mmCIF file of C-alpha atoms and ligand atoms in Angstrom:
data_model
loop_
_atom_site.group_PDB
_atom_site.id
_atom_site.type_symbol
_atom_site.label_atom_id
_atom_site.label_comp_id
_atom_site.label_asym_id
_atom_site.label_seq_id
_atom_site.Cartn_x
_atom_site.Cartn_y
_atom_site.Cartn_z
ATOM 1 C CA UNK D 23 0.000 0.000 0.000
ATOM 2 C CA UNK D 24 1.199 3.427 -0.525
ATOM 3 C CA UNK D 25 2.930 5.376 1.680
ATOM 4 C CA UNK D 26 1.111 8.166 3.460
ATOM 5 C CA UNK D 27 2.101 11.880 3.927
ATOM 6 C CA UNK D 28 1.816 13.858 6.730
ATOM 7 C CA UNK D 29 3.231 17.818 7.158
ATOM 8 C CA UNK D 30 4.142 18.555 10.495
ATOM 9 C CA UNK D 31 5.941 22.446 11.608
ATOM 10 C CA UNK D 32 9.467 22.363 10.876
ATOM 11 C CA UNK D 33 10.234 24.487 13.802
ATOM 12 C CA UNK D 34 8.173 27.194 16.001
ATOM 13 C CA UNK D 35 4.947 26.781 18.707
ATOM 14 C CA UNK D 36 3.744 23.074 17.146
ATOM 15 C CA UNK D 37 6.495 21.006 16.529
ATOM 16 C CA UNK D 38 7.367 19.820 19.700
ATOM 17 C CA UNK D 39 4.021 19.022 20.541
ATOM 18 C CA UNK D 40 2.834 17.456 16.879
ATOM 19 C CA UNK D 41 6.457 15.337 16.858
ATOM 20 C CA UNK D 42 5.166 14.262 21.053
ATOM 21 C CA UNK D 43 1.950 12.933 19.486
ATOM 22 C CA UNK D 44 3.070 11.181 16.332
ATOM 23 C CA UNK D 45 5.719 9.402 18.807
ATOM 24 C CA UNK D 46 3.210 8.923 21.816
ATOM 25 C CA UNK D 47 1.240 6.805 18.676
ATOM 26 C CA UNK D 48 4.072 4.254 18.473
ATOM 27 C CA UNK D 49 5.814 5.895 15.453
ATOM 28 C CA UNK D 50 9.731 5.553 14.963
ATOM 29 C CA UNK D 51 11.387 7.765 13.764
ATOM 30 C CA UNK D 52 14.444 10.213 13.671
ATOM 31 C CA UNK D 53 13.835 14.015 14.082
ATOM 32 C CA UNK D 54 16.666 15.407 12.933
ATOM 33 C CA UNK D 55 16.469 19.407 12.934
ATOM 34 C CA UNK D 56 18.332 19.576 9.851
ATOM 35 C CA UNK D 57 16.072 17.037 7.575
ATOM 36 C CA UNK D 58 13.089 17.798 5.797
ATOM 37 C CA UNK D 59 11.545 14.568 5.638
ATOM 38 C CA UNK D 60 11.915 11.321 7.892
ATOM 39 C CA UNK D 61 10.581 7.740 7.464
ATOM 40 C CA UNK D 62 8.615 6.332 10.058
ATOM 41 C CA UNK D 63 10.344 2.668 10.534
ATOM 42 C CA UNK D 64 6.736 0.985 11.594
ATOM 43 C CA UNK D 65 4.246 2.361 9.659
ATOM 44 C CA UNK D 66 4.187 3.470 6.143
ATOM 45 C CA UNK D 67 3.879 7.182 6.995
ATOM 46 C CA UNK D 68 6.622 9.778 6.064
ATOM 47 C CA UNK D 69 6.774 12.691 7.813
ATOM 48 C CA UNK D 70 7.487 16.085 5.879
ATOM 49 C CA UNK D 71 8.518 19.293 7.783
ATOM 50 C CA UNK D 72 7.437 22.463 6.445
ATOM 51 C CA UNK D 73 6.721 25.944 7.621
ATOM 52 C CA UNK D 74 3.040 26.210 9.029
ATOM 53 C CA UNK D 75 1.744 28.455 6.333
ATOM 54 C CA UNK D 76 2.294 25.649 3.632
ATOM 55 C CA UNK D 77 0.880 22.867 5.321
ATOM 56 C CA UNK D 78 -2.936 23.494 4.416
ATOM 57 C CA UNK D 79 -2.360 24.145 0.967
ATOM 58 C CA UNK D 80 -0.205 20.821 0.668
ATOM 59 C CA UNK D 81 -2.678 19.096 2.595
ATOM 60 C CA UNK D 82 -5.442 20.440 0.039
ATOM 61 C CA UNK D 83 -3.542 19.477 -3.205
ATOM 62 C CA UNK D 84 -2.576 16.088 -1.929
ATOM 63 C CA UNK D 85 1.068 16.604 -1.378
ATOM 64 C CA UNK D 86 0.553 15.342 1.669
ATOM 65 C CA UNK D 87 -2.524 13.366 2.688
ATOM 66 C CA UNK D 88 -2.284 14.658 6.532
ATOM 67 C CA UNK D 89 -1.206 17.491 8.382
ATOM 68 C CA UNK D 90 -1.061 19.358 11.743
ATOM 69 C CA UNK D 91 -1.913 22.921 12.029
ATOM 70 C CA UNK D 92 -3.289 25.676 13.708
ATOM 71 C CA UNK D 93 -7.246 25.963 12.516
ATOM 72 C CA UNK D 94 -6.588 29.614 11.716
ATOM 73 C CA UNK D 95 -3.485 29.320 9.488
ATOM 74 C CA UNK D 96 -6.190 26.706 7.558
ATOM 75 C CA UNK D 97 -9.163 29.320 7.971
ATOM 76 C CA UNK D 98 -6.783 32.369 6.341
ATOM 77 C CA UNK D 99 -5.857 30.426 3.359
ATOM 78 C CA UNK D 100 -9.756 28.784 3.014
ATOM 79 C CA UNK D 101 -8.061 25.415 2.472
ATOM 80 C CA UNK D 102 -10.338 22.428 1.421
ATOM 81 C CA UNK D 103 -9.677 19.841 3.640
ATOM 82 C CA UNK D 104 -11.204 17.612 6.161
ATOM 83 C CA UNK D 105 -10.754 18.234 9.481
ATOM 84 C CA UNK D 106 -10.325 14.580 11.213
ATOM 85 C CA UNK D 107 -9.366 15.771 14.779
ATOM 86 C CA UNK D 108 -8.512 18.568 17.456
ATOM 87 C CA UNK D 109 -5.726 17.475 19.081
ATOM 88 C CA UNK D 110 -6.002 19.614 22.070
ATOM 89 C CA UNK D 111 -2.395 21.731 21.966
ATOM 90 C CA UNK D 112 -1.611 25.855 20.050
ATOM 91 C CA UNK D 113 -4.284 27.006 21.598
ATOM 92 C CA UNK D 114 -4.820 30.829 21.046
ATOM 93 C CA UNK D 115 -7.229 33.591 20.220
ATOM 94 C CA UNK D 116 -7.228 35.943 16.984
ATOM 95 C CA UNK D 117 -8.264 39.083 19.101
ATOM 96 C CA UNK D 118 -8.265 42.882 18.074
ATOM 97 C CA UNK D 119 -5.743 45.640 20.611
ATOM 98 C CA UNK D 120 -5.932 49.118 20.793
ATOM 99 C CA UNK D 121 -2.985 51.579 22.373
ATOM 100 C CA UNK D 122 -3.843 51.452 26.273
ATOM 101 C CA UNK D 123 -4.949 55.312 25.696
ATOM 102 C CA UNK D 124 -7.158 54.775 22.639
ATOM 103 C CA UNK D 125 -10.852 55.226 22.725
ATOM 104 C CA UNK D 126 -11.951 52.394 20.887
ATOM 105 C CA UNK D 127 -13.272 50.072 23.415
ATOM 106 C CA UNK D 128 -15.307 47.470 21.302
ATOM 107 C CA UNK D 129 -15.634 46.745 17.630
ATOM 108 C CA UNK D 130 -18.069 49.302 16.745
ATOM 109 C CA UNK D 131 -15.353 51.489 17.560
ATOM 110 C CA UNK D 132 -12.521 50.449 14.158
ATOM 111 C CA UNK D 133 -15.715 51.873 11.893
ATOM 112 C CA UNK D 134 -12.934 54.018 9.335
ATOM 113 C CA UNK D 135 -10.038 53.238 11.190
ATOM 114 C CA UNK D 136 -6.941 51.151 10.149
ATOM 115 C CA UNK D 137 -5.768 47.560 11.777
ATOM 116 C CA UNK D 138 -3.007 45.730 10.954
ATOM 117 C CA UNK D 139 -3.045 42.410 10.660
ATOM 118 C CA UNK D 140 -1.393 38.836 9.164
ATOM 119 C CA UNK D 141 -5.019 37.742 8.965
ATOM 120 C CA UNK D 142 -6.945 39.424 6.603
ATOM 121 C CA UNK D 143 -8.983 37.206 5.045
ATOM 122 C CA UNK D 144 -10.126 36.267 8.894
ATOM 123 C CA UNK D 145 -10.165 39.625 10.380
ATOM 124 C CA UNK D 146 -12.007 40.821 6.913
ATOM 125 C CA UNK D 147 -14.994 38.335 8.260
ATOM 126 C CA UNK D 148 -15.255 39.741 11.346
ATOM 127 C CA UNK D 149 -15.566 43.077 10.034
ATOM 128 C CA UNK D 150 -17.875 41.791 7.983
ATOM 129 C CA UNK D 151 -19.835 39.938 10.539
ATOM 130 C CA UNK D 152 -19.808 43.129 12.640
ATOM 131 C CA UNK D 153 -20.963 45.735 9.741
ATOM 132 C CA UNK D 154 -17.448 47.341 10.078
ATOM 133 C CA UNK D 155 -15.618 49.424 7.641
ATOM 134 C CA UNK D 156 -11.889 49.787 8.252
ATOM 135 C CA UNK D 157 -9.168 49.547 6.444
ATOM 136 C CA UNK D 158 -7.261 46.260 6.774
ATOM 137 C CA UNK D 159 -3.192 46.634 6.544
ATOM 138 C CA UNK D 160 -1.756 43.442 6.004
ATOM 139 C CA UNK D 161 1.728 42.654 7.495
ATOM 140 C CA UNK D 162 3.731 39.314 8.112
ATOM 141 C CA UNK D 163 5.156 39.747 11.233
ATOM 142 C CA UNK D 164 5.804 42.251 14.835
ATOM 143 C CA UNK D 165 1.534 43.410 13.843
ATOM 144 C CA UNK D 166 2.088 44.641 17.712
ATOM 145 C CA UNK D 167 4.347 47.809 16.806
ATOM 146 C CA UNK D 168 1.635 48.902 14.059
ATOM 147 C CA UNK D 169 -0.003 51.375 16.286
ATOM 148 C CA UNK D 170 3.151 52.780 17.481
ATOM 149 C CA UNK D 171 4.654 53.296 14.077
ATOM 150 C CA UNK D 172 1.516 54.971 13.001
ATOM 151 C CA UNK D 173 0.914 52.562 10.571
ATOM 152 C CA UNK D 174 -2.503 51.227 12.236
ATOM 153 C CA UNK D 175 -4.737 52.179 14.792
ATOM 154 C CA UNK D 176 -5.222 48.605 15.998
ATOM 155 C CA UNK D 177 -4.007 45.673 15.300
ATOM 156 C CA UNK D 178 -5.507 41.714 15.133
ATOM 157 C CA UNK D 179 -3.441 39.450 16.624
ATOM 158 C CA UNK D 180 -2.666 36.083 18.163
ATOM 159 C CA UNK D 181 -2.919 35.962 21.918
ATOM 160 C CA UNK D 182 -2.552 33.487 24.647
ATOM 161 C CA UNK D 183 -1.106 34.925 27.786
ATOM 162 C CA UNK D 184 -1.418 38.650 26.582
ATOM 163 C CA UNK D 185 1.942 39.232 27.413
ATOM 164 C CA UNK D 186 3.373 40.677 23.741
ATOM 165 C CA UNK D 187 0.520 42.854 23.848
ATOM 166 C CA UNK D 188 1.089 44.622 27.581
ATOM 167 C CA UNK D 189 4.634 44.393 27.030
ATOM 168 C CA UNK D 190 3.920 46.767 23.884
ATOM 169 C CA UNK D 191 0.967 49.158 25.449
ATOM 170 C CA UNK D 192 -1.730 47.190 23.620
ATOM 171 C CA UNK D 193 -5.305 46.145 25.464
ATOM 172 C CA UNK D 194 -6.923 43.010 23.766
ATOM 173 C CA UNK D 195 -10.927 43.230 23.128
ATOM 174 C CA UNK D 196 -13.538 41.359 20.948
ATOM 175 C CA UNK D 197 -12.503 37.400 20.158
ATOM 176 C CA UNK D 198 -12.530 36.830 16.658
ATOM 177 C CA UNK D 199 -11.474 33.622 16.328
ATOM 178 C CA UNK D 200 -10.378 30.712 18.574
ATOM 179 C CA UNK D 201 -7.883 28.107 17.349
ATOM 180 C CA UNK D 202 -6.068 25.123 18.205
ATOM 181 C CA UNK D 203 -3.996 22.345 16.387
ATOM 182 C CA UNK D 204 -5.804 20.048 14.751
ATOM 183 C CA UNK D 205 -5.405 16.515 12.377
ATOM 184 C CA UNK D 206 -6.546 17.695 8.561
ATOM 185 C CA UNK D 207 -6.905 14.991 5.657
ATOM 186 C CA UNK D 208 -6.849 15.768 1.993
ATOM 187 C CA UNK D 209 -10.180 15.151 0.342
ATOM 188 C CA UNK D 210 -11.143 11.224 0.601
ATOM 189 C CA UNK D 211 -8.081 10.421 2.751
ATOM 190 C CA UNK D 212 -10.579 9.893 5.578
ATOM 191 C CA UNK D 213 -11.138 6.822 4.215
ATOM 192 C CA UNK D 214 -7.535 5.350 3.830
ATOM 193 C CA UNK D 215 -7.128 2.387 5.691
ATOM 194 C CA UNK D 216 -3.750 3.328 7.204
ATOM 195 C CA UNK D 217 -5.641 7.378 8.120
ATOM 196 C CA UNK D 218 -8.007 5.322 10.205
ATOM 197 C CA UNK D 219 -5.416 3.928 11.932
ATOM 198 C CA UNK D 220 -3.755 6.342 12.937
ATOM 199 C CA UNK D 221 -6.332 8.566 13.598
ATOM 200 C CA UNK D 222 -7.668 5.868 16.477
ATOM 201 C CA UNK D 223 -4.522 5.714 18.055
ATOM 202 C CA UNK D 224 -4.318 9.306 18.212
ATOM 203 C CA UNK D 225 -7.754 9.407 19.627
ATOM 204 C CA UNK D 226 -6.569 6.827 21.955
ATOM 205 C CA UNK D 227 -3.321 9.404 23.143
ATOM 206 C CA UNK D 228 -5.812 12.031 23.629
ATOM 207 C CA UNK D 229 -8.257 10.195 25.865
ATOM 208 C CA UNK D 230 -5.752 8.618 27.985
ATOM 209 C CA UNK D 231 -4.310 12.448 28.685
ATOM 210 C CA UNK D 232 -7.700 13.723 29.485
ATOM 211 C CA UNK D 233 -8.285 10.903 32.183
ATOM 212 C CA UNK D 234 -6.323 9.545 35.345
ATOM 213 C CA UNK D 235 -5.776 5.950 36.740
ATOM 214 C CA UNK D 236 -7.075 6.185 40.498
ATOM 215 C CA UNK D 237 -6.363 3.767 43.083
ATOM 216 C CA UNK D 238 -7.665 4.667 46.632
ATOM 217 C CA UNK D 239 -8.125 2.090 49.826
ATOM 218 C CA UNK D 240 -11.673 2.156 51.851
ATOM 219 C CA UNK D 241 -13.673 0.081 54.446
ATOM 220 C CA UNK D 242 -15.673 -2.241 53.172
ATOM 221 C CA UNK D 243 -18.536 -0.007 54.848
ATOM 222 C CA UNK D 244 -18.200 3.274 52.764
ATOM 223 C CA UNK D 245 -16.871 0.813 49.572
ATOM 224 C CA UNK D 246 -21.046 1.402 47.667
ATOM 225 C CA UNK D 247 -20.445 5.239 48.529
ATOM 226 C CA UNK D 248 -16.886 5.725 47.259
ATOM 227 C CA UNK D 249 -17.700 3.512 44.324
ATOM 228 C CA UNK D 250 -20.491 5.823 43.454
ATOM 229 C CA UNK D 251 -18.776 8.313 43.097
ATOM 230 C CA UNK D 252 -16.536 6.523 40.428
ATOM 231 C CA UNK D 253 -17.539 5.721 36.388
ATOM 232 C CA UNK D 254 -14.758 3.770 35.946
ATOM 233 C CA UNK D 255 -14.233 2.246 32.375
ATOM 234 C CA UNK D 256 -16.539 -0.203 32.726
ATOM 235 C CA UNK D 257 -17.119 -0.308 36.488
ATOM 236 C CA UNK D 258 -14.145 -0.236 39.250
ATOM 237 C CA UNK D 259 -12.195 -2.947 40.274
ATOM 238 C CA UNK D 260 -12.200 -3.643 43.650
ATOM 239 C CA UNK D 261 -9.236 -6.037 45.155
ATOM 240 C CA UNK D 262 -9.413 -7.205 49.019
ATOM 241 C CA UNK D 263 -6.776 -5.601 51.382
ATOM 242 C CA UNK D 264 -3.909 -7.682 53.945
ATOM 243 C CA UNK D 265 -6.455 -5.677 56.886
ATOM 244 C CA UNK D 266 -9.919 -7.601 57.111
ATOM 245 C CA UNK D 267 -12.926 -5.477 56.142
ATOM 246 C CA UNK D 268 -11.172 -3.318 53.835
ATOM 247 C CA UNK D 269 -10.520 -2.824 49.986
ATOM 248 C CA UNK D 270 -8.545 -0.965 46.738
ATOM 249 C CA UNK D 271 -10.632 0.193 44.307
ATOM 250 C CA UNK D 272 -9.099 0.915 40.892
ATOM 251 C CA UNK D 273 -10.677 3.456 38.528
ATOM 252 C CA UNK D 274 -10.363 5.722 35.904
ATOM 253 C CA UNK D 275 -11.343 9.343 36.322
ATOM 254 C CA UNK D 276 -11.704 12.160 33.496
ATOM 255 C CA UNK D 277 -8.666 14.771 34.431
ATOM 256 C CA UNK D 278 -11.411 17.362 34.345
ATOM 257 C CA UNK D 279 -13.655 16.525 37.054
ATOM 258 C CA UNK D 280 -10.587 15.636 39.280
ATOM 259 C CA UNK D 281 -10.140 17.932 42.054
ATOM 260 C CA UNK D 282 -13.525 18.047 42.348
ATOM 261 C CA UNK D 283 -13.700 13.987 43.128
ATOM 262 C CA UNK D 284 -10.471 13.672 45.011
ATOM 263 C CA UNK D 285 -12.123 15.858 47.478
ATOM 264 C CA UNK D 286 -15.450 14.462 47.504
ATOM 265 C CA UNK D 287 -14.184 10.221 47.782
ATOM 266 C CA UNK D 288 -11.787 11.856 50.926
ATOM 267 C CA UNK D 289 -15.621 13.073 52.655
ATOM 268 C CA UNK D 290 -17.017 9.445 51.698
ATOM 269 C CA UNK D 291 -13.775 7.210 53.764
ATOM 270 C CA UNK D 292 -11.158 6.651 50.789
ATOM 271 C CA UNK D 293 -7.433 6.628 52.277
ATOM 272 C CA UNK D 294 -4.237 6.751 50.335
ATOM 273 C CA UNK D 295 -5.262 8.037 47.377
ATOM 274 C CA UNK D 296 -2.493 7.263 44.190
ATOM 275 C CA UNK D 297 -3.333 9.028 40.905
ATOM 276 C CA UNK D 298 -1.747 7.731 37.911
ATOM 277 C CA UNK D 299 -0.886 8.950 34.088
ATOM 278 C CA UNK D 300 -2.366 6.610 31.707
ATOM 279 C CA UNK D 301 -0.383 6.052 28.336
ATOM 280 C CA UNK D 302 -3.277 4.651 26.103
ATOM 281 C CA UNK D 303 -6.567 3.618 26.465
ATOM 282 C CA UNK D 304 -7.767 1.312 23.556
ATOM 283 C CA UNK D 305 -11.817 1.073 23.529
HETATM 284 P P1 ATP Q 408 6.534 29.093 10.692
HETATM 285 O O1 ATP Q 408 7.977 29.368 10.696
HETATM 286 O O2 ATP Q 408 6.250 27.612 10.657
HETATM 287 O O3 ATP Q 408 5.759 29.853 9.652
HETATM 288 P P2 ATP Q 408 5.195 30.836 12.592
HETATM 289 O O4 ATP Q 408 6.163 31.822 13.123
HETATM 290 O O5 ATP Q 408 4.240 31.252 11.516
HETATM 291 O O6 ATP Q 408 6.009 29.540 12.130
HETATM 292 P P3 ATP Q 408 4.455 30.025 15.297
HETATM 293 O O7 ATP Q 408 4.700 31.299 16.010
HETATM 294 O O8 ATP Q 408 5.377 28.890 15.522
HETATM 295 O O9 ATP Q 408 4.278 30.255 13.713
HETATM 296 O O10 ATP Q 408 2.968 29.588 15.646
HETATM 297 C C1 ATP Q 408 2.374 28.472 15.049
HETATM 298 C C2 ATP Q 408 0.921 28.377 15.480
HETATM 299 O O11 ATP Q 408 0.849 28.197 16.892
HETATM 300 C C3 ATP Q 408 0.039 29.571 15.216
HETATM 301 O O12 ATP Q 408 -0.419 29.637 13.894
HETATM 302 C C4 ATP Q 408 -1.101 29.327 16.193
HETATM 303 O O13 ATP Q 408 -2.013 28.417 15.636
HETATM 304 C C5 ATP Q 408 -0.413 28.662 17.374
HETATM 305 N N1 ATP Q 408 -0.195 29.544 18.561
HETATM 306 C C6 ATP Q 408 -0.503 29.228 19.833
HETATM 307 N N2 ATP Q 408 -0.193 30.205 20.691
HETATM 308 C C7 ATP Q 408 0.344 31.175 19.973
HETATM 309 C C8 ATP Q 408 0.887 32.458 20.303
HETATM 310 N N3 ATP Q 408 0.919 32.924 21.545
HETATM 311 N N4 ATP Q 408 1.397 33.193 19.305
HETATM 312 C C9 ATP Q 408 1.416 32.720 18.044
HETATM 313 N N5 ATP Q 408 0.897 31.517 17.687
HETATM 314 C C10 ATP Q 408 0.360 30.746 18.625
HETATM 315 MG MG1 MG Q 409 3.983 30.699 9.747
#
């Protein structure tokens, strides 16, 4: 069978992560920062490494058959793809700043005034969506010094702490578009035999991240609370103790709803309390 594709970032805020989650899936394979393309040893995937703007567009025309990307890199470009999977990592906000002293507090506000911006098609939308006129100046890189150069009066931009912006006078409003990484196919590739694949044992990574392996100790008395308080897998399993009269339950909890639990089987009698990473779950 033929060898699949898949674009990953060469370098820059998702390769670490997208290389993590091809390897968490079993792959093999070198990741040299100097090669462009590496063979996976144990499954007949290659793995190309491009800069993030490129990868929907190789995704669309089939260079690749997969990729991993930030949903608003595909968005800007319009890319036709399908979107298989979010994969939970890049996660950011396309938002519009101001200079801390402007008077534009909300999107009403940029009617006739100029933002900068390496997202015009998306920020264009908004406008759109909003029944704004501005002017949209387009720029590849450092949109956060566009005010003070006089080039814009604000800017839309990529934020996730907010940091870049304070450190350069800017306050964020209005959320035009949230993003994270996700899995894209070319056209059809959904149905690929080796996609499927490797698409379930990705969605097997991510599930096993989002949930914890729980082993606790109770008396047999408070064992029908406790367990109530756990939807294991299936249901918990529940091995007898060296001390008569009481038991460990094993369980699986979602890493959500954790806290939240841990504190409420501690009111209901369970001791010694050991919370564990999973690596995979396989349903
Ligand atoms: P390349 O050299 O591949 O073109 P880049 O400089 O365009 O890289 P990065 O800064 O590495 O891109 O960001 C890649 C993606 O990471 C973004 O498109 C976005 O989806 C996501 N991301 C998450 N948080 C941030 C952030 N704080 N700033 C910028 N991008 C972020
Ligand atoms: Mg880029």
């Amino acid at each position: 069978m033929k060898t699949l594709k898949i674009a990953i970032q060469k370098s820059g805020r998702l390769n670490e992560k997208s290389v993590e989650i091809l390897k968490n899936c079993g792959l093999s394979f070198e990741n040299y920062k100097s090669s462009l393309i590496s063979t996976v040893t144990n499954f007949p995937l290659e793995i190309l490494f491009l800069r993030d703007d490129d990868i929907p567009e190789y995704v669309q025309d089939g260079i690749a058959d997969l990729g991993i990307v930030g949903e608003n890199v595909i968005t800007e470009v319009n890319a036709d793809v399908t979107y298989l999977q979010k994969l939970g990592f890049g996660k950011c906000t396309l938002k519009i700043a101001v200079p801390n002293e402007s008077e534009i507090t909300d999107v009403s506000g940029l009617e006739g005034k100029a933002i900068a911006t390496s997202y015009p098609v998306i920020l264009q939308k908004y406008l759109d969506d909003n029944n704004v006129n501005a002017v949209v100046r387009t720029i590849s890189g450092s949109v956060e010094i566009g005010p003070g150069l006089g080039l814009s009066d604000a800017i839309c931009d990529i934020v996730s702490t907010g940091g870049t912006l304070k450190s350069n006078g800017l306050k964020p409003f209005g959320e035009v578009m949230k993003s994270e990484a996700v899995l894209i196919a070319s056209k059809g590739m959904e149905l690929n035999e080796d996609v499927i694949e490797l698409l379930q044992r990705i969605r097997s990574v991510l599930l096993a991240k989002e949930t914890k392996y729980v082993v606790l100790n109770v008396a047999k008395s408070n064992l029908e609370k406790v367990v109530s308080l756990l939807p294991g897998v299936k249901s918990p399993t529940i091995v007898p103790l060296f001390e008569e009269d009481w038991v460990a339950v094993h369980s699986v909890i979602a890493e959500q709803d954790f806290w939240e639990k841990i504190n409420s089987l501690k009111a209901a009698g369970a001791e010694g309390i050991v919370v564990m990473p999973i690596e995979k779950i396989i349903s």
